[in-house]
C-alpha cells in the first residue's frame, strides 16, 4: 500500500481505581495454558463522515478512548497486569495498557478499498509473532489510534491469546465502546466480566497442547477472499444433502466455506503434483466455542479462553474439488463438532486427555511413518460477532473491520462483510501454494475482490 506511519505519542492507561490486593494474582486456566503466546490483531476503521462523527471533534477522540479504557480496566483488571515469566498466572499490578497515537500519511480509502492483509498490522501496536520465551508477551493488551490525512481513523488492537478467546475479547471491545458512548465511572453488573475460566478448567502441570509446537514460518502469505451472500447460498445448496428427504442436511455458512476453500486448495495443488502412490490425508481442525455448550451455559460476560479444537481426518481424494460434495465432508465436520458434548466437557474439566485430538495425532503419526503426507488446516470463525453493531464509540459504527496476517501455514479465518450478508475469508498459505490457489477458476467464480461497501457477484 506504500503507506508511511509515525507514532506521535505513547502512554500507559491504568485502571481508574487501583486493583485491590486480594485480586493481585490471576490464575490461568488449563485452556489458557494450552494457548500460545501470540497477539491477535483487530482493526476498526471509521471514515468519520456520518452525522454522529461530524459532531465529535477529532481532538477529543483520543481523550474519549483513553478515559473509557481506564474505566473498564478497573473491572478487566488482569489486562492492565503482566504475564509472569513461567506463564502460569498474571500479576495484576496495574502497570497499564500501552496506548499509541499514530499519524498515517495516507487516505483511509487507500486501505479499505484495496486492503493488503500482510500490511494491516502496521495499525496495531505490537508485532504479531509467536514467542514462547520467558520474557515474551508479558503485556496482554495494546491500543493504537491511527489518524489519516482525510480525517478518518482506525482503532487497532493487539490482544493476547494467552488470556482470552476471540468472543471474550469481542465482548470487551463492545463494553469499551458502550462506556465511550455513555460515560460511566462504574460498570453496571451486567457488563462486569466474570473470571471463571480457572474454576471451570483448573490448571495442571502439563497443558493439553504444547504451545511450543505452534511454529511460525517464513514465506507465508495471507489474502482475503470475499464471498457475498448470494455466492454463499449457492455453495450451501451445492453441499446440501437432498437425498435424505424433507429434513435434509443443510450445512452452515462456516461448514460450507471451509469445505469449499480446502477442496479448491487440494484441486489446485494436487494438479501440480507429479502422479505417485503416496498416501495423502487432510486433518481439518475447527475451533469450537464452549460458551453455549457448558452446563449451564456460561454467562454472556464470562471472560477467558473457552474454546477447543474439533478434528476431522479425510483422504485427499475425498476432498479434491467436486469429490468434496459427494463424500459428505461437511457432515463429518459437523459430527466432529457434535462430539464436543457434555461428556467431553466433563472429562476436560477433570483434566483428562482430549481423546479426539489424541486419535487424530496418532493417526497422523501412523500415516507419516508409512511414508504418507498429512496436510493440516485450522479454521476459526469470527462471523456473527456483530462488530458492526457493537463497536460504536460515539461517532458511528465502523465502516470496515479487519484482522491481520498470520505467519502460520494453512489457517482460515472468517469475518462478516460490512453489509452483513457476506463473509471475508482470510487464508494463509505459503507463497507457492497461494499463487496456485488464488488462480483457481472455480474459486474465482464464487469470490469477489470488493472489500468495502456492496459486494457484487461473479456468478
XYZ file of C-alpha atoms in Angstrom:
459
model
C 0.000 0.000 0.000
C 3.086 2.238 0.282
C 1.846 3.992 3.430
C 4.000 5.866 5.937
C 3.000 5.845 9.602
C 4.611 7.668 12.518
C 3.967 7.185 16.238
C 3.493 10.623 17.813
C 2.708 9.617 21.426
C 2.779 6.591 23.707
C 1.025 6.484 27.077
C 0.211 3.822 29.656
C -3.501 3.742 30.504
C -4.101 2.471 34.032
C -7.331 1.439 35.760
C -9.334 4.389 37.092
C -9.313 2.707 40.533
C -6.397 0.626 41.866
C -6.826 -3.143 41.925
C -7.335 -4.449 45.488
C -4.524 -6.559 46.926
C -6.685 -9.690 47.151
C -7.129 -9.581 43.329
C -3.417 -9.218 42.639
C -2.958 -12.779 41.379
C -4.954 -14.040 38.342
C -4.588 -17.789 37.832
C -4.510 -19.053 34.247
C -6.757 -21.989 33.345
C -5.963 -25.265 31.571
C -7.211 -23.746 28.303
C -5.094 -20.622 28.881
C -2.054 -22.847 29.451
C -2.683 -24.562 26.116
C -2.902 -21.269 24.203
C 0.244 -19.902 22.542
C 1.941 -16.625 23.421
C 0.625 -14.779 20.420
C -1.019 -11.434 19.674
C -4.143 -11.301 17.564
C -4.750 -8.035 15.742
C -8.174 -6.460 15.161
C -8.646 -3.081 13.471
C -11.810 -0.966 13.237
C -11.902 1.693 10.527
C -14.061 4.839 10.673
C -14.339 7.295 7.751
C -15.833 9.855 10.191
C -18.248 11.082 7.514
C -21.542 10.241 9.227
C -23.744 12.691 11.113
C -22.616 11.424 14.538
C -18.948 11.585 13.539
C -19.200 15.223 12.458
C -20.355 16.092 15.973
C -17.178 14.672 17.553
C -14.084 16.889 17.241
C -11.022 14.894 16.193
C -9.097 16.339 19.120
C -11.448 14.679 21.625
C -11.385 11.147 20.145
C -8.173 10.195 21.917
C -9.473 11.580 25.227
C -12.737 9.618 24.911
C -10.925 6.361 24.156
C -8.399 6.762 26.980
C -10.930 7.721 29.651
C -13.349 4.928 28.796
C -10.486 2.395 28.616
C -9.333 3.454 32.087
C -12.858 2.925 33.447
C -13.279 -0.608 32.122
C -9.752 -1.648 33.129
C -10.914 -1.269 36.738
C -13.155 -4.270 36.064
C -10.943 -6.011 33.499
C -8.002 -5.567 35.864
C -5.887 -8.552 34.624
C -5.487 -6.776 31.263
C -3.554 -3.957 32.949
C -1.240 -6.501 34.599
C 1.663 -8.568 33.299
C 2.036 -12.244 32.444
C 4.641 -13.776 34.740
C 7.626 -15.443 33.131
C 6.520 -19.055 33.512
C 3.078 -18.098 32.100
C 1.148 -19.691 34.979
C -0.544 -16.557 36.270
C -0.934 -12.801 35.712
C 0.363 -10.261 38.188
C -2.467 -7.703 38.413
C -0.144 -4.821 39.235
C -1.908 -2.029 37.272
C 1.159 -1.314 35.136
C -1.277 -0.355 32.409
C -2.146 -0.780 28.737
C 0.021 0.926 26.084
C -1.963 3.479 24.068
C -0.178 4.709 20.933
C -1.291 7.622 18.765
C -0.018 7.491 15.188
C -0.256 9.772 12.176
C -0.825 7.965 8.864
C 0.392 9.805 5.779
C -2.381 8.466 3.562
C -6.109 8.498 2.904
C -8.201 5.889 4.697
C -9.747 4.942 1.346
C -6.344 3.628 0.247
C -6.629 0.962 2.940
C -10.258 -0.077 2.965
C -10.872 -0.173 -0.802
C -7.919 -2.421 -1.564
C -6.507 -3.873 1.674
C -3.291 -5.861 1.798
C -3.631 -8.300 4.703
C 0.143 -8.530 5.146
C 0.338 -4.808 5.945
C -2.673 -4.292 8.222
C -0.654 -4.996 11.368
C 1.000 -1.581 10.935
C -2.169 -0.167 12.520
C -1.618 -2.166 15.730
C 0.948 -1.525 18.491
C 2.597 -4.953 18.767
C 4.289 -7.324 16.358
C 2.090 -10.364 15.756
C 4.548 -13.126 16.452
C 4.577 -16.382 18.373
C 7.257 -16.473 21.068
C 7.314 -18.898 23.991
C 10.418 -17.434 25.660
C 10.056 -16.329 29.292
C 10.164 -12.576 28.670
C 7.837 -12.561 25.651
C 4.311 -11.175 25.516
C 4.059 -10.116 29.139
C 1.821 -7.210 28.112
C -1.662 -8.553 27.354
C -3.329 -5.679 25.510
C -2.272 -2.690 23.413
C -4.201 0.038 21.573
C -3.194 2.217 18.624
C -5.241 5.194 17.409
C -4.364 5.847 13.759
C -5.260 9.244 12.285
C -5.386 9.604 8.491
C -4.909 12.735 6.398
C -8.570 12.668 5.343
C -9.837 12.840 8.943
C -10.658 9.129 9.107
C -9.342 6.968 11.928
C -8.548 3.338 12.643
C -8.518 1.827 16.131
C -6.016 -1.029 16.138
C -5.968 -3.552 18.980
C -3.336 -6.177 19.822
C -4.747 -8.734 22.255
C -3.102 -11.781 23.769
C -4.260 -15.314 23.014
C -2.941 -16.311 26.431
C -5.812 -14.899 28.485
C -8.958 -14.926 26.340
C -10.633 -16.227 23.193
C -11.971 -14.050 20.378
C -15.540 -13.987 21.721
C -14.384 -12.803 25.155
C -12.248 -10.119 23.548
C -15.203 -9.025 21.395
C -17.337 -8.528 24.495
C -14.536 -6.469 26.000
C -14.444 -4.306 22.856
C -18.230 -3.876 22.986
C -18.151 -2.856 26.659
C -15.386 -0.357 25.944
C -17.450 1.178 23.138
C -20.537 1.305 25.356
C -18.659 3.228 28.072
C -17.182 5.592 25.471
C -20.685 6.372 24.135
C -22.260 6.854 27.545
C -19.578 7.811 30.076
C -19.716 5.858 33.334
C -17.360 5.649 36.279
C -18.544 2.197 37.365
C -19.872 -0.540 35.073
C -23.371 -1.914 35.686
C -23.311 -5.510 36.930
C -24.451 -6.940 33.569
C -21.315 -5.555 31.890
C -18.807 -6.598 34.530
C -16.683 -9.572 33.494
C -16.790 -12.905 35.304
C -13.359 -14.517 35.546
C -14.357 -18.161 35.909
C -12.036 -19.949 33.475
C -9.606 -21.321 36.092
C -12.557 -22.506 38.178
C -14.204 -24.236 35.212
C -10.944 -25.642 33.813
C -8.369 -25.884 36.619
C -4.732 -25.628 35.519
C -2.488 -28.657 35.549
C 1.268 -29.227 35.274
C 1.074 -30.283 31.611
C -1.195 -28.409 29.147
C -3.372 -30.265 26.618
C -1.417 -28.839 23.691
C 2.268 -27.957 23.705
C 2.211 -24.331 22.568
C 5.864 -24.597 21.524
C 4.756 -26.791 18.600
C 2.903 -23.812 17.056
C 5.712 -22.865 14.689
C 5.558 -19.682 12.630
C 7.083 -19.986 9.169
C 8.687 -17.727 6.621
C 7.215 -17.028 3.182
C 3.617 -17.241 4.412
C 1.063 -15.033 2.653
C -2.406 -14.102 3.915
C -5.016 -12.992 1.380
C -8.652 -12.013 1.741
C -11.310 -13.739 -0.381
C -14.793 -12.205 -0.264
C -17.932 -14.322 -0.643
C -21.188 -12.393 -0.955
C -24.479 -13.728 0.403
C -25.621 -14.995 -2.998
C -22.416 -16.982 -3.551
C -22.586 -18.473 -0.050
C -26.176 -19.641 -0.541
C -25.258 -21.158 -3.898
C -22.447 -23.111 -2.258
C -24.656 -24.199 0.630
C -27.174 -25.548 -1.883
C -24.358 -27.400 -3.643
C -23.316 -29.130 -0.402
C -26.893 -29.756 0.749
C -27.837 -33.437 1.093
C -31.260 -33.529 -0.590
C -31.320 -37.346 -0.683
C -32.243 -37.523 2.993
C -35.793 -36.253 2.393
C -37.651 -33.118 3.543
C -35.486 -32.802 6.683
C -32.292 -32.927 4.646
C -28.941 -31.828 5.984
C -28.204 -28.139 5.326
C -24.629 -27.068 6.091
C -23.836 -23.838 7.907
C -22.011 -20.975 6.213
C -18.757 -21.848 8.001
C -19.038 -25.583 7.268
C -19.697 -24.764 3.617
C -16.935 -22.224 3.075
C -14.251 -24.162 4.957
C -15.017 -27.285 2.901
C -15.118 -25.339 -0.369
C -11.848 -23.471 0.272
C -9.948 -26.610 1.290
C -11.401 -28.557 -1.653
C -10.236 -25.863 -4.082
C -6.809 -25.843 -2.437
C -6.483 -29.596 -2.920
C -7.765 -29.423 -6.503
C -5.340 -26.625 -7.394
C -2.279 -28.005 -5.615
C -2.743 -31.688 -6.497
C -2.925 -30.756 -10.192
C 0.698 -29.610 -9.882
C 1.873 -32.722 -8.043
C 3.514 -35.480 -10.062
C 1.415 -38.622 -10.014
C 2.553 -41.009 -7.297
C 1.085 -43.517 -4.892
C 1.932 -41.612 -1.699
C -0.907 -41.539 0.793
C -2.207 -38.015 1.426
C -4.641 -37.198 4.238
C -6.211 -33.932 5.417
C -6.663 -33.017 9.070
C -9.250 -30.250 9.425
C -9.422 -28.559 12.839
C -12.324 -26.225 13.659
C -12.363 -24.066 16.782
C -15.434 -24.777 18.912
C -16.962 -22.147 21.187
C -17.667 -23.646 24.630
C -19.722 -20.716 25.985
C -23.126 -22.198 24.976
C -22.030 -25.826 25.446
C -21.319 -25.625 29.164
C -23.983 -26.892 31.570
C -25.362 -24.426 32.417
C -24.201 -22.163 29.554
C -21.624 -19.580 30.549
C -22.837 -16.078 31.337
C -22.528 -13.595 28.479
C -19.934 -11.610 30.411
C -17.657 -14.611 31.123
C -14.095 -13.716 30.128
C -11.320 -16.183 29.342
C -10.349 -18.958 26.951
C -13.369 -21.146 26.304
C -12.622 -22.891 23.039
C -11.222 -26.202 21.857
C -10.492 -27.838 18.504
C -12.745 -30.429 16.870
C -10.903 -32.501 14.286
C -11.763 -34.413 11.134
C -9.431 -36.565 9.044
C -10.256 -37.344 5.407
C -8.320 -38.774 2.442
C -7.175 -36.132 -0.025
C -9.111 -37.893 -2.791
C -12.418 -37.283 -0.973
C -11.928 -33.519 -0.672
C -10.464 -32.859 -4.121
C -12.770 -30.409 -5.881
C -16.209 -31.860 -6.655
C -15.399 -35.041 -4.708
C -15.940 -32.971 -1.544
C -19.655 -32.751 -2.417
C -20.388 -36.474 -2.753
C -18.080 -37.604 0.057
C -20.054 -35.786 2.775
C -17.135 -33.807 4.236
C -19.439 -31.116 5.642
C -21.339 -33.770 7.600
C -18.097 -35.146 9.025
C -17.127 -31.652 10.168
C -20.453 -31.245 11.978
C -20.176 -34.709 13.541
C -16.737 -33.818 14.912
C -18.096 -30.625 16.467
C -21.038 -32.539 17.981
C -18.570 -34.708 19.875
C -17.763 -31.654 21.989
C -20.688 -32.534 24.251
C -21.369 -32.617 27.984
C -19.370 -35.805 28.482
C -16.415 -34.368 26.565
C -16.511 -31.220 28.707
C -16.808 -33.223 31.932
C -13.636 -35.142 31.054
C -11.880 -31.927 30.045
C -12.756 -30.295 33.360
C -11.428 -33.367 35.170
C -8.111 -32.875 33.371
C -8.437 -35.961 31.151
C -6.713 -36.089 27.787
C -8.583 -34.891 24.686
C -9.312 -38.286 23.154
C -10.448 -36.910 19.783
C -7.238 -34.950 19.231
C -5.129 -37.817 20.576
C -6.622 -40.216 17.994
C -6.008 -37.713 15.199
C -2.414 -37.206 16.340
C -1.809 -40.950 16.483
C -3.385 -41.398 13.042
C -1.171 -38.662 11.614
C 1.970 -40.228 13.045
C 0.983 -43.612 11.592
C 0.419 -42.111 8.125
C 3.763 -40.291 8.181
C 5.509 -43.449 9.400
C 4.176 -45.245 6.318
C 5.663 -42.509 4.118
C 2.404 -40.619 3.648
C 1.635 -36.921 3.982
C -0.702 -35.164 6.431
C -1.974 -31.722 5.402
C -3.426 -29.809 8.368
C -5.811 -26.852 8.115
C -7.062 -24.831 11.077
C -10.348 -22.961 10.740
C -11.715 -20.276 13.036
C -14.742 -18.037 12.648
C -15.450 -14.525 13.887
C -18.634 -14.419 11.821
C -21.730 -13.292 13.768
C -19.540 -11.457 16.296
C -21.507 -8.274 15.486
C -18.510 -5.954 15.159
C -20.526 -3.507 13.055
C -23.219 -3.265 15.723
C -21.108 -3.240 18.887
C -18.156 -1.013 18.015
C -19.798 2.425 18.097
C -17.626 4.583 20.377
C -19.869 7.596 19.884
C -19.050 8.578 16.307
C -20.930 5.836 14.455
C -20.334 2.223 13.534
C -17.139 1.054 11.819
C -17.088 1.325 8.041
C -14.864 -1.750 7.908
C -13.151 -4.132 10.325
C -10.227 -6.456 9.755
C -7.802 -8.818 11.341
C -4.160 -9.026 10.232
C -1.987 -11.660 8.606
C -0.501 -14.698 10.332
C 2.808 -16.422 9.721
C 1.205 -19.809 10.283
C 0.613 -22.046 7.266
C -2.888 -23.246 6.286
C -5.040 -21.058 8.507
C -8.544 -19.904 7.536
C -10.473 -17.227 9.446
C -13.935 -15.894 8.632
C -15.286 -12.379 9.290
C -18.572 -10.803 8.233
C -18.602 -8.251 5.429
C -19.722 -4.733 6.327
C -23.157 -5.281 4.746
C -23.741 -8.303 6.996
C -24.649 -10.679 4.151
C -21.251 -11.923 3.050
C -18.105 -13.363 4.583
C -14.454 -12.399 4.180
C -12.160 -15.413 4.306
C -8.575 -14.729 5.435
C -6.483 -17.581 4.037
C -2.811 -18.089 4.964
C -0.626 -20.320 2.768
C 2.981 -20.475 1.716
C 3.770 -18.259 -1.280
C 3.988 -21.063 -3.846
C 0.692 -22.650 -2.807
C -1.054 -19.259 -2.643
C -0.024 -18.424 -6.196
C -1.664 -21.662 -7.378
C -4.700 -21.420 -5.099
C -5.684 -17.816 -5.860
C -5.678 -18.576 -9.606
C -8.179 -21.427 -9.285
C -11.037 -20.668 -11.698
C -13.724 -22.297 -9.548
C -12.632 -20.276 -6.510
C -12.673 -17.036 -8.523
C -16.191 -17.799 -9.743
C -17.535 -17.513 -6.184
C -15.348 -14.723 -4.814
C -15.070 -11.008 -5.438
C -12.230 -8.508 -4.921
C -14.531 -5.878 -3.350
C -13.948 -5.476 0.393
C -15.618 -2.202 1.311
C -19.250 -1.468 0.514
C -21.665 -3.653 -1.518
C -20.131 -6.934 -2.654
C -21.099 -7.896 -6.199
C -21.457 -11.410 -7.552
C -19.323 -13.201 -10.122
C -21.985 -15.881 -10.622
